[in-house]
Short mmCIF file of C-alpha atoms and ligand atoms in Angstrom, two decimals:
data_model
loop_
_atom_site.label_atom_id
_atom_site.label_comp_id
_atom_site.label_asym_id
_atom_site.label_seq_id
_atom_site.Cartn_x
_atom_site.Cartn_y
_atom_site.Cartn_z
CA MET A 1073 -9.72 21.24 -23.86
CA THR A 1074 -6.48 19.30 -23.85
CA ASN A 1075 -6.37 15.42 -23.93
CA ALA A 1076 -3.35 15.16 -25.83
CA THR A 1077 -0.56 13.11 -24.27
CA SER A 1078 3.18 14.54 -25.38
CA ASP A 1079 4.97 11.27 -24.12
CA PRO A 1080 5.79 8.85 -26.90
CA ALA A 1081 6.13 6.24 -24.55
CA VAL A 1082 2.25 6.36 -23.82
CA THR A 1083 0.72 4.14 -26.15
CA ALA A 1084 -3.00 4.80 -26.85
CA PRO A 1085 -5.75 1.75 -25.13
CA GLU A 1086 -6.85 -0.25 -27.79
CA ASP A 1087 -10.41 0.99 -27.56
CA GLY A 1088 -9.00 4.58 -27.97
CA ALA A 1089 -10.17 5.77 -24.46
CA PRO A 1090 -8.20 8.59 -23.46
CA HIS A 1091 -5.00 8.03 -21.30
CA VAL A 1092 -4.74 9.22 -17.83
CA ARG A 1093 -1.24 9.37 -16.85
CA ILE A 1094 -0.36 8.18 -13.21
CA PHE A 1095 2.40 10.57 -11.86
CA ASP A 1096 3.35 8.92 -8.61
CA THR A 1097 4.89 11.15 -5.60
CA THR A 1098 4.89 8.74 -2.91
CA LEU A 1099 8.94 9.13 -2.69
CA ARG A 1100 8.51 12.81 -2.66
CA ASP A 1101 5.15 14.21 -1.07
CA GLY A 1102 4.46 11.13 0.47
CA GLU A 1103 8.03 10.68 1.74
CA GLN A 1104 7.74 14.40 3.33
CA ALA A 1105 5.17 13.25 5.83
CA PRO A 1106 6.16 12.88 9.44
CA GLY A 1107 7.09 9.41 10.09
CA PHE A 1108 7.48 8.42 6.39
CA SER A 1109 11.05 9.41 5.65
CA MET A 1110 12.62 6.31 3.56
CA ALA A 1111 16.45 5.68 3.19
CA VAL A 1112 17.86 5.22 -0.25
CA GLU A 1113 17.20 1.36 0.01
CA ALA A 1114 13.55 1.55 0.98
CA LYS A 1115 13.29 4.10 -1.56
CA MET A 1116 14.47 1.67 -4.16
CA VAL A 1117 12.04 -1.02 -2.77
CA VAL A 1118 9.03 1.04 -3.33
CA ALA A 1119 10.68 2.44 -6.89
CA ARG A 1120 10.62 -1.11 -8.13
CA ALA A 1121 7.20 -1.80 -6.74
CA LEU A 1122 6.32 1.38 -8.77
CA GLN A 1123 8.08 0.24 -12.08
CA ALA A 1124 6.12 -3.28 -11.79
CA LEU A 1125 2.97 -1.12 -11.72
CA ASN A 1126 3.96 0.72 -14.90
CA VAL A 1127 3.19 4.29 -13.51
CA ASP A 1128 4.02 6.75 -15.92
CA ILE A 1129 6.18 9.16 -13.91
CA ILE A 1130 8.22 8.53 -10.60
CA GLU A 1131 8.46 11.74 -8.64
CA ALA A 1132 11.65 10.36 -6.72
CA GLY A 1133 12.56 13.28 -4.44
CA PHE A 1134 13.45 16.79 -4.21
CA ALA A 1135 17.38 16.59 -5.14
CA ALA A 1136 18.00 20.04 -3.77
CA ALA A 1137 16.68 19.14 -0.38
CA SER A 1138 19.59 17.10 1.10
CA PRO A 1139 22.76 15.20 -0.30
CA GLY A 1140 20.65 12.02 0.52
CA ASP A 1141 17.65 12.96 -1.52
CA PHE A 1142 20.01 13.75 -4.46
CA ALA A 1143 21.24 10.51 -3.89
CA ALA A 1144 18.11 8.70 -4.09
CA VAL A 1145 16.73 10.49 -6.90
CA GLN A 1146 20.00 9.75 -8.83
CA THR A 1147 20.04 6.12 -7.61
CA ILE A 1148 16.53 5.60 -8.97
CA ALA A 1149 17.45 7.34 -12.33
CA ARG A 1150 20.15 5.29 -13.15
CA GLU A 1151 18.48 1.86 -11.91
CA ILE A 1152 14.78 2.18 -12.73
CA GLU A 1153 13.89 1.64 -16.52
CA GLY A 1154 10.27 2.31 -18.00
CA PRO A 1155 8.65 5.36 -15.92
CA ARG A 1156 10.03 8.79 -16.46
CA ILE A 1157 12.05 9.97 -13.52
CA CYS A 1158 11.46 13.46 -11.93
CA SER A 1159 12.71 15.40 -9.30
CA LEU A 1160 10.98 18.32 -7.69
CA SER A 1161 12.74 21.87 -7.54
CA ARG A 1162 11.63 25.51 -6.05
CA LEU A 1163 11.61 28.07 -8.79
CA ASN A 1164 15.17 28.87 -8.65
CA GLU A 1165 18.03 28.12 -10.35
CA PRO A 1166 20.40 26.11 -8.14
CA ASP A 1167 17.14 23.90 -7.23
CA ILE A 1168 16.53 23.43 -10.78
CA GLU A 1169 20.32 22.60 -11.61
CA ALA A 1170 20.55 20.19 -8.83
CA ALA A 1171 17.09 18.38 -9.92
CA ALA A 1172 18.42 18.44 -13.62
CA ARG A 1173 21.51 16.81 -12.71
CA ALA A 1174 20.10 14.10 -10.48
CA VAL A 1175 17.42 12.57 -13.30
CA GLU A 1176 20.26 12.97 -15.86
CA PRO A 1177 21.17 9.14 -16.00
CA ALA A 1178 17.41 8.38 -16.41
CA GLY A 1179 16.14 7.15 -20.13
CA LYS A 1180 13.21 9.51 -19.37
CA ARG A 1181 13.46 12.70 -17.21
CA ARG A 1182 11.50 15.46 -15.99
CA VAL A 1183 12.09 18.90 -13.64
CA HIS A 1184 8.98 19.54 -11.94
CA THR A 1185 9.24 23.36 -10.77
CA PHE A 1186 6.79 25.58 -8.45
CA ILE A 1187 5.96 28.65 -6.83
CA GLY A 1188 3.22 29.65 -4.81
CA THR A 1189 0.64 32.15 -6.45
CA SER A 1190 -1.98 32.45 -4.07
CA PRO A 1191 -2.35 35.92 -1.95
CA THR A 1192 -1.24 33.80 1.37
CA HIS A 1193 1.87 32.41 -0.41
CA ARG A 1194 2.98 35.66 -2.29
CA GLU A 1195 2.43 37.81 0.74
CA ALA A 1196 3.34 35.94 3.57
CA LYS A 1197 5.78 33.52 2.27
CA LEU A 1198 7.51 34.91 -1.02
CA LYS A 1199 7.08 38.40 0.05
CA MET A 1200 6.87 38.86 -4.09
CA THR A 1201 4.18 40.88 -6.04
CA ARG A 1202 2.01 39.24 -8.90
CA ASP A 1203 4.36 40.84 -11.47
CA GLU A 1204 7.66 39.64 -9.74
CA ILE A 1205 6.30 36.02 -9.67
CA LEU A 1206 5.03 36.38 -13.37
CA LYS A 1207 8.55 37.37 -14.50
CA ARG A 1208 10.09 34.68 -12.37
CA ILE A 1209 7.88 31.88 -14.14
CA SER A 1210 9.01 33.35 -17.74
CA THR A 1211 12.68 33.48 -16.84
CA THR A 1212 13.27 30.32 -14.46
CA VAL A 1213 10.84 27.86 -16.55
CA ARG A 1214 12.55 28.87 -19.75
CA PHE A 1215 16.21 28.17 -17.89
CA ALA A 1216 14.43 24.66 -16.81
CA CYS A 1217 13.37 23.68 -20.27
CA ASP A 1218 17.18 24.40 -21.22
CA ALA A 1219 18.39 22.10 -18.40
CA CYS A 1220 15.88 19.27 -19.01
CA GLU A 1221 14.04 18.71 -22.21
CA ASP A 1222 10.62 17.69 -19.94
CA VAL A 1223 9.47 20.24 -17.69
CA GLU A 1224 6.32 20.57 -15.35
CA PHE A 1225 5.37 23.55 -13.75
CA SER A 1226 2.93 23.95 -10.56
CA PRO A 1227 1.31 27.10 -9.44
CA GLU A 1228 1.51 26.02 -5.84
CA ASP A 1229 -2.09 26.85 -4.01
CA ALA A 1230 -3.59 27.17 -7.27
CA ILE A 1231 -6.72 26.38 -5.70
CA ARG A 1232 -6.61 29.71 -3.38
CA THR A 1233 -5.52 31.91 -6.45
CA GLU A 1234 -7.74 34.28 -8.07
CA ARG A 1235 -8.72 32.65 -11.44
CA GLU A 1236 -7.53 35.21 -13.23
CA TYR A 1237 -4.10 35.62 -12.08
CA LEU A 1238 -3.75 31.68 -12.21
CA ALA A 1239 -4.49 31.86 -15.90
CA GLU A 1240 -1.98 34.34 -16.35
CA ALA A 1241 0.41 32.20 -14.34
CA VAL A 1242 -0.27 29.17 -16.57
CA GLN A 1243 -0.17 30.71 -19.57
CA ALA A 1244 3.25 32.58 -18.59
CA ALA A 1245 4.82 29.11 -17.98
CA ILE A 1246 3.44 27.14 -21.29
CA GLU A 1247 4.83 30.05 -23.12
CA ALA A 1248 8.39 29.53 -21.20
CA GLY A 1249 8.16 25.86 -22.24
CA ALA A 1250 6.65 24.03 -19.63
CA VAL A 1251 4.75 20.90 -21.45
CA THR A 1252 2.52 19.57 -17.84
CA ILE A 1253 0.80 22.36 -15.82
CA ASN A 1254 0.13 20.92 -12.56
CA ILE A 1255 -2.78 22.19 -10.62
CA PRO A 1256 -2.29 21.57 -6.87
CA ASP A 1257 -4.75 21.87 -4.08
CA THR A 1258 -2.13 22.22 -1.94
CA VAL A 1259 -4.09 22.80 1.42
CA GLY A 1260 -6.81 20.20 0.39
CA TYR A 1261 -9.60 22.93 0.11
CA THR A 1262 -11.51 22.35 -2.92
CA THR A 1263 -14.93 20.14 -3.85
CA PRO A 1264 -15.55 18.13 -6.70
CA GLU A 1265 -17.62 20.54 -8.32
CA GLU A 1266 -15.25 23.40 -8.04
CA ILE A 1267 -12.29 21.77 -9.46
CA TYR A 1268 -14.20 20.41 -12.40
CA ASP A 1269 -15.21 24.16 -13.18
CA LEU A 1270 -11.75 25.23 -12.76
CA PHE A 1271 -9.96 22.43 -15.16
CA ARG A 1272 -12.80 23.28 -17.58
CA PHE A 1273 -11.85 26.92 -17.31
CA LEU A 1274 -7.97 26.22 -17.62
CA THR A 1275 -8.27 23.70 -19.93
CA ALA A 1276 -10.56 25.58 -22.87
CA GLY A 1277 -8.39 26.70 -25.57
CA ALA A 1278 -5.14 25.25 -24.28
CA PRO A 1279 -2.37 24.10 -26.88
CA GLU A 1280 -2.94 20.56 -27.72
CA HIS A 1281 0.90 19.52 -26.54
CA VAL A 1282 0.26 20.68 -23.09
CA THR A 1283 -0.98 18.27 -20.41
CA PHE A 1284 -3.12 19.53 -17.49
CA SER A 1285 -2.28 17.61 -14.16
CA VAL A 1286 -3.97 17.38 -10.78
CA HIS A 1287 -2.52 17.38 -7.52
CA CYS A 1288 -4.66 17.00 -4.21
CA HIS A 1289 -4.42 16.97 -0.72
CA ASP A 1290 -6.80 14.81 1.52
CA ASP A 1291 -7.31 17.33 4.51
CA LEU A 1292 -11.31 17.16 3.85
CA GLY A 1293 -11.24 13.72 2.75
CA MET A 1294 -11.80 14.40 -0.70
CA ALA A 1295 -8.71 13.92 -2.47
CA VAL A 1296 -9.53 11.20 -4.72
CA ALA A 1297 -13.04 12.44 -5.52
CA ASN A 1298 -11.39 15.86 -6.45
CA SER A 1299 -8.86 14.12 -8.53
CA LEU A 1300 -11.27 12.39 -10.53
CA ALA A 1301 -13.30 15.32 -10.84
CA ALA A 1302 -10.55 17.38 -12.21
CA VAL A 1303 -10.13 14.45 -14.79
CA ARG A 1304 -13.71 14.93 -15.96
CA GLY A 1305 -12.62 18.68 -16.30
CA GLY A 1306 -10.14 17.99 -18.41
CA ALA A 1307 -7.03 16.89 -16.29
CA ARG A 1308 -4.94 13.92 -18.01
CA GLN A 1309 -2.50 13.09 -15.08
CA ILE A 1310 -3.18 12.47 -11.54
CA GLU A 1311 -0.65 13.11 -9.03
CA CYS A 1312 -1.11 10.56 -6.11
CA ALA A 1313 0.76 8.28 -3.76
CA ILE A 1314 0.66 4.43 -2.59
CA ASN A 1315 -1.52 4.08 0.52
CA GLY A 1316 -2.38 7.69 0.02
CA ILE A 1317 0.41 9.07 1.96
CA GLY A 1318 1.73 12.60 1.99
CA GLU A 1319 1.88 16.25 3.54
CA ARG A 1320 -0.76 16.24 6.66
CA ALA A 1321 -3.71 14.02 5.80
CA GLY A 1322 -1.96 12.88 2.43
CA ASN A 1323 -2.35 12.66 -1.11
CA CYS A 1324 -5.06 11.26 -3.60
CA SER A 1325 -4.51 7.59 -3.20
CA LEU A 1326 -3.01 5.86 -5.93
CA GLU A 1327 -4.80 2.68 -5.69
CA GLU A 1328 -8.31 4.21 -5.38
CA ALA A 1329 -7.71 6.67 -8.25
CA VAL A 1330 -6.71 3.98 -10.80
CA MET A 1331 -9.53 1.46 -9.39
CA ALA A 1332 -12.07 4.03 -9.70
CA LEU A 1333 -11.15 4.77 -13.40
CA LYS A 1334 -11.01 1.04 -14.31
CA THR A 1335 -14.15 0.10 -12.06
CA ARG A 1336 -16.34 2.93 -13.46
CA LYS A 1337 -14.85 3.31 -16.98
CA ASP A 1338 -18.40 3.47 -17.78
CA TYR A 1339 -18.83 6.79 -16.47
CA PHE A 1340 -15.04 8.23 -16.69
CA GLY A 1341 -14.32 6.60 -20.08
CA MET A 1342 -10.55 6.85 -19.38
CA GLU A 1343 -7.88 4.30 -19.01
CA THR A 1344 -4.55 4.05 -17.16
CA GLN A 1345 -1.35 1.87 -17.91
CA ILE A 1346 -1.48 0.58 -14.63
CA ASP A 1347 -0.91 -3.15 -13.92
CA THR A 1348 -3.80 -3.43 -11.21
CA ALA A 1349 -2.40 -6.90 -10.01
CA LYS A 1350 0.55 -4.96 -8.48
CA LEU A 1351 -1.45 -2.38 -6.46
CA TYR A 1352 -1.71 -4.69 -3.25
CA PRO A 1353 2.16 -5.86 -3.70
CA ALA A 1354 2.96 -2.18 -3.76
CA SER A 1355 0.88 -1.11 -1.33
CA LEU A 1356 2.46 -3.85 1.24
CA ALA A 1357 6.06 -3.06 0.45
CA LEU A 1358 5.59 0.41 1.05
CA SER A 1359 4.02 -0.71 4.58
CA ARG A 1360 6.67 -2.78 5.30
CA VAL A 1361 9.34 -0.21 4.59
CA THR A 1362 7.89 2.77 6.46
CA HIS A 1363 6.78 0.24 9.64
CA HIS A 1364 3.15 1.63 8.91
CA PRO A 1365 0.55 -0.92 8.71
CA ILE A 1366 -2.30 -0.48 5.96
CA PRO A 1367 -5.41 0.26 7.79
CA ARG A 1368 -7.92 -2.65 7.87
CA ASN A 1369 -10.58 -0.67 6.57
CA LYS A 1370 -8.50 0.91 3.61
CA ALA A 1371 -10.27 1.26 0.24
CA VAL A 1372 -8.96 -1.35 -2.49
CA VAL A 1373 -5.94 -2.62 -0.40
CA GLY A 1374 -7.02 -2.93 3.31
CA LYS A 1375 -7.54 -6.30 4.85
CA ASN A 1376 -11.27 -5.84 4.92
CA ALA A 1377 -11.65 -4.53 1.26
CA PHE A 1378 -12.73 -8.09 0.30
CA ALA A 1379 -13.65 -9.59 3.63
CA HIS A 1380 -17.18 -10.86 4.37
CA GLU A 1381 -18.14 -11.82 7.95
CA ALA A 1382 -22.06 -11.52 7.99
CA GLY A 1383 -23.79 -14.59 7.22
CA ILE A 1384 -25.97 -13.13 4.43
CA HIS A 1385 -23.15 -11.48 2.90
CA GLN A 1386 -21.06 -14.51 3.00
CA HIS A 1387 -24.01 -16.69 1.43
CA GLY A 1388 -24.09 -14.12 -1.66
CA VAL A 1389 -20.67 -13.85 -2.14
CA LEU A 1390 -20.31 -17.76 -2.07
CA ALA A 1391 -22.88 -17.98 -4.69
CA ASP A 1392 -21.56 -15.12 -6.89
CA ARG A 1393 -19.01 -12.50 -5.49
CA ARG A 1394 -20.62 -9.69 -7.44
CA THR A 1395 -23.37 -9.75 -4.89
CA TYR A 1396 -21.38 -7.83 -2.83
CA GLU A 1397 -18.32 -6.66 -4.58
CA ILE A 1398 -17.48 -4.43 -7.19
CA MET A 1399 -13.99 -5.31 -8.06
CA ASP A 1400 -12.25 -8.67 -7.96
CA ALA A 1401 -9.79 -9.17 -5.50
CA GLU A 1402 -7.50 -10.63 -7.78
CA ALA A 1403 -7.66 -7.69 -9.89
CA VAL A 1404 -5.53 -5.64 -7.12
CA GLY A 1405 -3.18 -8.70 -6.59
CA MET A 1406 -4.76 -9.94 -3.11
CA PRO A 1407 -4.83 -13.62 -2.86
CA SER A 1408 -8.73 -13.78 -3.11
CA ASN A 1409 -11.79 -12.47 -1.31
CA SER A 1410 -11.75 -13.58 2.20
CA ILE A 1411 -14.73 -14.73 4.02
CA VAL A 1412 -13.86 -13.88 7.79
CA LEU A 1413 -15.50 -16.54 10.13
CA GLY A 1414 -17.20 -14.72 13.20
CA LYS A 1415 -20.39 -15.13 15.04
CA HIS A 1416 -22.42 -13.70 12.08
CA SER A 1417 -21.08 -16.34 9.89
CA GLY A 1418 -23.61 -19.04 8.79
CA LYS A 1419 -22.76 -23.11 7.91
CA HIS A 1420 -22.27 -22.26 4.25
CA ALA A 1421 -19.09 -20.39 5.15
CA PHE A 1422 -18.07 -22.54 7.82
CA ALA A 1423 -18.30 -25.76 5.31
CA ALA A 1424 -16.40 -23.60 2.42
CA ARG A 1425 -13.68 -23.12 4.79
CA VAL A 1426 -13.18 -26.59 5.77
CA ALA A 1427 -13.35 -27.42 1.86
CA SER A 1428 -10.69 -24.85 1.10
CA LEU A 1429 -8.33 -25.89 3.89
CA GLY A 1430 -8.66 -29.57 1.93
CA LEU A 1431 -10.01 -31.16 5.27
CA ASN A 1432 -11.75 -34.42 5.41
CA ALA A 1433 -15.02 -33.79 7.03
CA ASP A 1434 -18.53 -35.01 5.49
CA LYS A 1435 -21.69 -33.21 5.83
CA ALA A 1436 -22.64 -35.10 9.09
CA ARG A 1437 -19.02 -33.98 10.56
CA ILE A 1438 -19.99 -30.36 9.63
CA GLU A 1439 -23.37 -30.34 11.27
CA GLU A 1440 -21.58 -32.14 14.66
CA VAL A 1441 -18.94 -29.55 14.65
CA PHE A 1442 -21.14 -26.55 13.80
CA PRO A 1443 -22.49 -25.83 17.17
CA ASP A 1444 -18.84 -25.63 18.84
CA PHE A 1445 -17.96 -23.19 15.87
CA LYS A 1446 -20.71 -20.82 16.99
CA ARG A 1447 -19.73 -21.22 20.66
CA LEU A 1448 -16.14 -20.79 19.75
CA ALA A 1449 -17.19 -17.48 17.73
CA ASP A 1450 -19.02 -15.90 20.54
CA THR A 1451 -16.01 -15.67 22.49
CA CYS A 1452 -13.54 -14.40 20.25
CA ARG A 1453 -13.45 -11.77 17.33
CA GLU A 1454 -12.39 -14.34 14.52
CA VAL A 1455 -12.18 -17.84 13.98
CA THR A 1456 -8.58 -18.26 12.58
CA ASP A 1457 -7.93 -21.39 10.18
CA ALA A 1458 -6.17 -23.03 13.08
CA ASP A 1459 -9.34 -22.90 15.17
CA VAL A 1460 -11.22 -24.57 12.34
CA VAL A 1461 -8.72 -27.10 11.94
CA LYS A 1462 -9.20 -27.93 15.59
CA LEU A 1463 -12.70 -28.18 15.50
CA ILE A 1464 -12.45 -30.58 12.65
CA THR A 1465 -9.49 -32.79 13.32
CA GLY A 1466 -10.15 -32.73 17.25
CA HIS A 1467 -6.75 -31.53 18.02
CA GLY A 1468 -6.40 -29.84 20.85
CA GLY A 1469 -5.29 -29.75 24.24
CA GLU A 1470 -4.51 -28.51 27.67
CA ASP A 1471 -3.21 -25.39 26.98
CA GLY A 1472 -6.34 -24.17 24.86
CA ARG A 1473 -4.03 -24.04 21.51
CA ALA A 1474 -4.36 -26.36 18.50
CA GLY A 1475 -1.91 -29.11 18.56
CA PRO A 1476 -0.14 -31.20 17.40
CA TRP A 1477 2.80 -29.43 18.71
CA ARG A 1478 2.99 -27.60 21.87
CA LEU A 1479 5.65 -25.43 23.05
CA ARG A 1480 7.43 -26.63 26.44
CA ARG A 1481 10.56 -24.57 26.72
CA LEU A 1482 12.03 -21.70 24.66
CA GLU A 1483 15.75 -20.54 25.35
CA LEU A 1484 16.88 -17.63 22.63
CA ARG A 1485 20.25 -16.15 22.65
CA THR A 1486 22.05 -13.21 21.01
CA ASP A 1487 25.53 -12.97 22.17
CA ALA A 1488 26.90 -9.28 20.73
CA GLU A 1489 30.19 -9.60 22.55
CA GLU A 1490 31.20 -12.95 21.68
CA GLU A 1491 31.15 -12.12 18.03
CA GLU A 1492 31.97 -15.82 16.61
CA ILE A 1493 29.00 -17.04 18.55
CA LEU A 1494 25.83 -16.90 16.01
CA PRO A 1495 22.19 -16.20 17.73
CA PHE A 1496 20.45 -19.35 18.70
CA ALA A 1497 17.41 -20.88 19.66
CA ARG A 1498 16.90 -23.90 21.72
CA ILE A 1499 13.52 -25.46 21.77
CA THR A 1500 11.86 -28.39 23.22
CA MET A 1501 8.24 -29.19 21.93
CA LYS A 1502 5.77 -31.96 22.79
CA HIS A 1503 3.54 -33.92 20.30
CA ASP A 1504 0.03 -34.74 21.42
CA ASP A 1505 1.28 -38.56 20.60
CA GLY A 1506 3.52 -37.74 23.85
CA THR A 1507 6.72 -37.52 21.80
CA ARG A 1508 9.25 -34.81 23.06
CA GLN A 1509 11.90 -33.28 21.19
CA THR A 1510 14.79 -30.70 21.89
CA VAL A 1511 16.43 -28.90 18.93
CA GLN A 1512 18.98 -26.19 18.97
CA THR A 1513 19.42 -24.05 15.69
CA GLU A 1514 21.42 -20.90 14.97
CA GLY A 1515 20.27 -18.17 12.61
CA GLY A 1516 20.29 -14.63 11.51
CA GLY A 1517 18.46 -13.43 14.84
CA PRO A 1518 17.34 -15.63 17.65
CA VAL A 1519 13.97 -15.52 16.73
CA ASP A 1520 14.68 -16.57 12.93
CA ALA A 1521 16.61 -19.69 14.82
CA ALA A 1522 13.73 -20.45 16.84
CA PHE A 1523 11.61 -20.58 13.55
CA ALA A 1524 13.98 -23.07 11.93
CA ALA A 1525 14.20 -25.32 15.08
CA VAL A 1526 10.21 -25.35 14.94
CA CYS A 1527 10.45 -26.90 11.49
CA ALA A 1528 13.15 -29.12 12.32
CA ILE A 1529 11.24 -30.59 15.49
CA SER A 1530 7.72 -30.70 13.33
CA GLY A 1531 9.12 -31.75 9.87
CA VAL A 1532 7.14 -29.34 8.53
CA ASP A 1533 9.16 -27.22 5.73
CA GLY A 1534 7.98 -23.68 6.40
CA ARG A 1535 8.85 -20.32 5.43
CA ILE A 1536 7.83 -17.11 7.39
CA VAL A 1537 6.10 -14.97 4.77
CA SER A 1538 4.88 -11.78 7.39
CA LEU A 1539 5.13 -11.42 10.77
CA ASP A 1540 2.97 -8.91 12.37
CA LEU A 1541 3.48 -7.74 16.16
CA HIS A 1542 1.22 -4.96 17.79
CA HIS A 1543 0.97 -4.11 21.48
CA THR A 1544 -2.35 -3.73 23.41
CA ALA A 1545 -2.87 -2.89 26.84
CA ASP A 1546 -4.70 -5.38 29.17
CA GLY A 1547 -5.21 -3.76 32.60
CA GLU A 1548 -1.85 -3.18 33.99
CA ASP A 1549 -0.21 -5.54 31.60
CA THR A 1550 1.15 -4.97 27.92
CA LEU A 1551 0.31 -7.84 25.53
CA VAL A 1552 1.92 -8.48 22.16
CA ASN A 1553 -0.62 -9.80 19.38
CA ALA A 1554 1.62 -11.67 16.73
CA GLU A 1555 0.06 -13.22 13.58
CA ALA A 1556 2.49 -15.25 11.71
CA THR A 1557 1.64 -16.13 7.96
CA VAL A 1558 3.86 -19.39 7.04
CA ALA A 1559 4.27 -20.66 3.52
CA VAL A 1560 4.38 -24.81 3.06
CA ASP A 1561 4.44 -26.36 -0.21
CA GLY A 1562 2.95 -23.35 -1.88
CA LYS A 1563 0.11 -22.83 0.53
CA GLU A 1564 -0.18 -20.12 3.29
CA TYR A 1565 -1.34 -20.67 6.75
CA SER A 1566 -1.57 -18.32 9.65
CA GLY A 1567 -1.26 -18.49 13.33
CA ARG A 1568 -2.05 -16.23 16.24
CA ALA A 1569 -0.84 -15.64 19.67
CA ARG A 1570 -0.95 -13.26 22.71
CA GLU A 1571 1.91 -13.23 24.98
CA VAL A 1572 3.65 -10.50 27.39
CA ASP A 1573 7.08 -10.65 25.63
CA ILE A 1574 7.36 -10.22 21.94
CA ALA A 1575 9.92 -12.87 21.06
CA ASP A 1576 7.35 -15.61 22.82
CA ALA A 1577 4.50 -14.39 20.92
CA ALA A 1578 6.14 -14.51 17.45
CA VAL A 1579 7.39 -18.16 18.17
CA ALA A 1580 3.80 -18.95 19.56
CA ALA A 1581 2.34 -17.53 16.58
CA PHE A 1582 4.86 -19.12 14.09
CA ILE A 1583 4.20 -22.79 15.82
CA ALA A 1584 0.36 -22.08 15.48
CA ALA A 1585 0.71 -21.79 11.81
CA VAL A 1586 3.10 -24.94 11.58
CA ASN A 1587 0.52 -26.97 13.73
CA GLN A 1588 -2.35 -25.66 11.02
CA ALA A 1589 -0.27 -27.23 8.29
CA ALA A 1590 0.56 -30.37 10.14
CA ALA A 1591 -2.80 -30.81 11.26
CA THR A 1592 -4.17 -30.31 7.74
CA ALA A 1593 -1.41 -32.87 6.38
CA GLU A 1594 -2.46 -35.39 8.71
CA ASN A 1595 -6.27 -35.14 8.16
CA ARG A 1596 -5.81 -35.41 4.38
CA LYS A 1597 -3.89 -38.63 4.80
CA GLY A 1598 -7.17 -39.87 6.11
CA ALA A 1599 -6.33 -39.69 9.77
CA PRO A 1600 -9.50 -40.73 11.75
CA LEU A 1601 -11.31 -37.86 12.97
CA GLU A 1602 -11.74 -37.37 16.73
CA GLY A 1603 -15.35 -37.64 17.46
CA ALA A 1604 -16.35 -38.71 13.77
CA ALA A 1605 -18.63 -41.69 13.48
O1 KIV B 1375 0.93 20.35 -2.66
C1 KIV B 1375 1.81 20.90 -3.22
O2 KIV B 1375 1.45 22.01 -3.74
C2 KIV B 1375 2.80 20.31 -3.97
C3 KIV B 1375 3.82 21.26 -5.08
C4 KIV B 1375 5.08 21.22 -4.59
C5 KIV B 1375 3.15 20.22 -6.36
O3 KIV B 1375 3.05 19.22 -3.48
ZN1 ZN B 1376 1.54 18.21 -2.39
#
């Protein structure tokens, strides 16, 4: 079995646990999936996140696929230092030449070349015999090694290839100079036991300088489990993608594989060099540039991964988070574990949230307000921080939204025809104390201008951190649900709103967050609490 890594940049972990390389293919296999194609600028955002993660290899694209792909690989090769930069290529000379040229500016480069070896690929796609494919591997992998000092070879659809023939193909590639042999489960067909056994078979007696790699697809939902089983069988490189994106059901998810190896080091006995605190930022960066939200229940990086609503769980987590968590939210770069307040929550969780918001409320006030909290929780899916502020401070008004500021009039304007006029917003807001103010502000866009106007009126110096918008159908109407996160003095506040118009929803959510910051600040100053004894 080969555990060796031939990459001098890879340092052995201090405790001597074998190193598993993380080969990220978000920008190649991931980008190939429908709906995930990325322009060069978007690819650079993801490449920087991968650099921060400290992945071993970035597969930056498929240079021969298009001039745009070539340019993206070349730009990443020029600008990203640290990880080895790789381009995919079919097993033919023009593709390999393009791949080698594209990765040329990188400090460390790789060409990853592949050809189908399974009966279906040989007969239906390539129309080549077994011997013709073996010959192509020998001659063309050698050509690739002359073009680039580090060559990886993949027998595509390896899992459905006859074992003895697969071993011959692997042998031919090693003899021709490939130093990494990747075994792809191209169609997501294998099982953990089967792939473990295959890696034991392939790695037995293989030369020390060769690294075996695994590349799994998720068609049957087993890509991560299969990749980990392959590692147990001798693989020392996992090909994976952020958020598990990739062809069809996707690839092995990078964050899941990395955290499984870290959390169960007692079982796998392996290490990666990933800075796990950068996992959530990388997942978020990909989600933003591709406009695909991270599913709420996604392992490791989903909003629910460290969230608890059930009273029994909340009590346990507040006493010691290990009762219901096997990983630290901070270890994956999430702000903290989150106690979601809802109808299942108890007094412990409510009081803890009041305290974490820095609100002034003694035990008696908590007791007094708790029945109102439960009544509110029964009517909605989640009680927000803004709701908690409203319950404690008593700010609230005729429109049902937490004050102190309420929107009275909103006018947005983008004037494309008159270029000298910048987009602007004119806003009128009313404070609970009866004062009314109108402000007109310019901005990069009208919604941006409206945010600035809200800050000018409220005196809250807020900066938008994120704005999530999605449509839901309510009978005949389509409504927009908005959730804004706003940073004020280093603390984040979130506000929600539901409106027919998208801009109205965005501005109302921003105001809800600003109100939360304003009410919290007032309460901290010791302002008398409405209803307090
Ligand atoms: O799934 C696959 O077989 C691939 C290869 C090109 C490695 O993505
Ligand atoms: Zn693939």
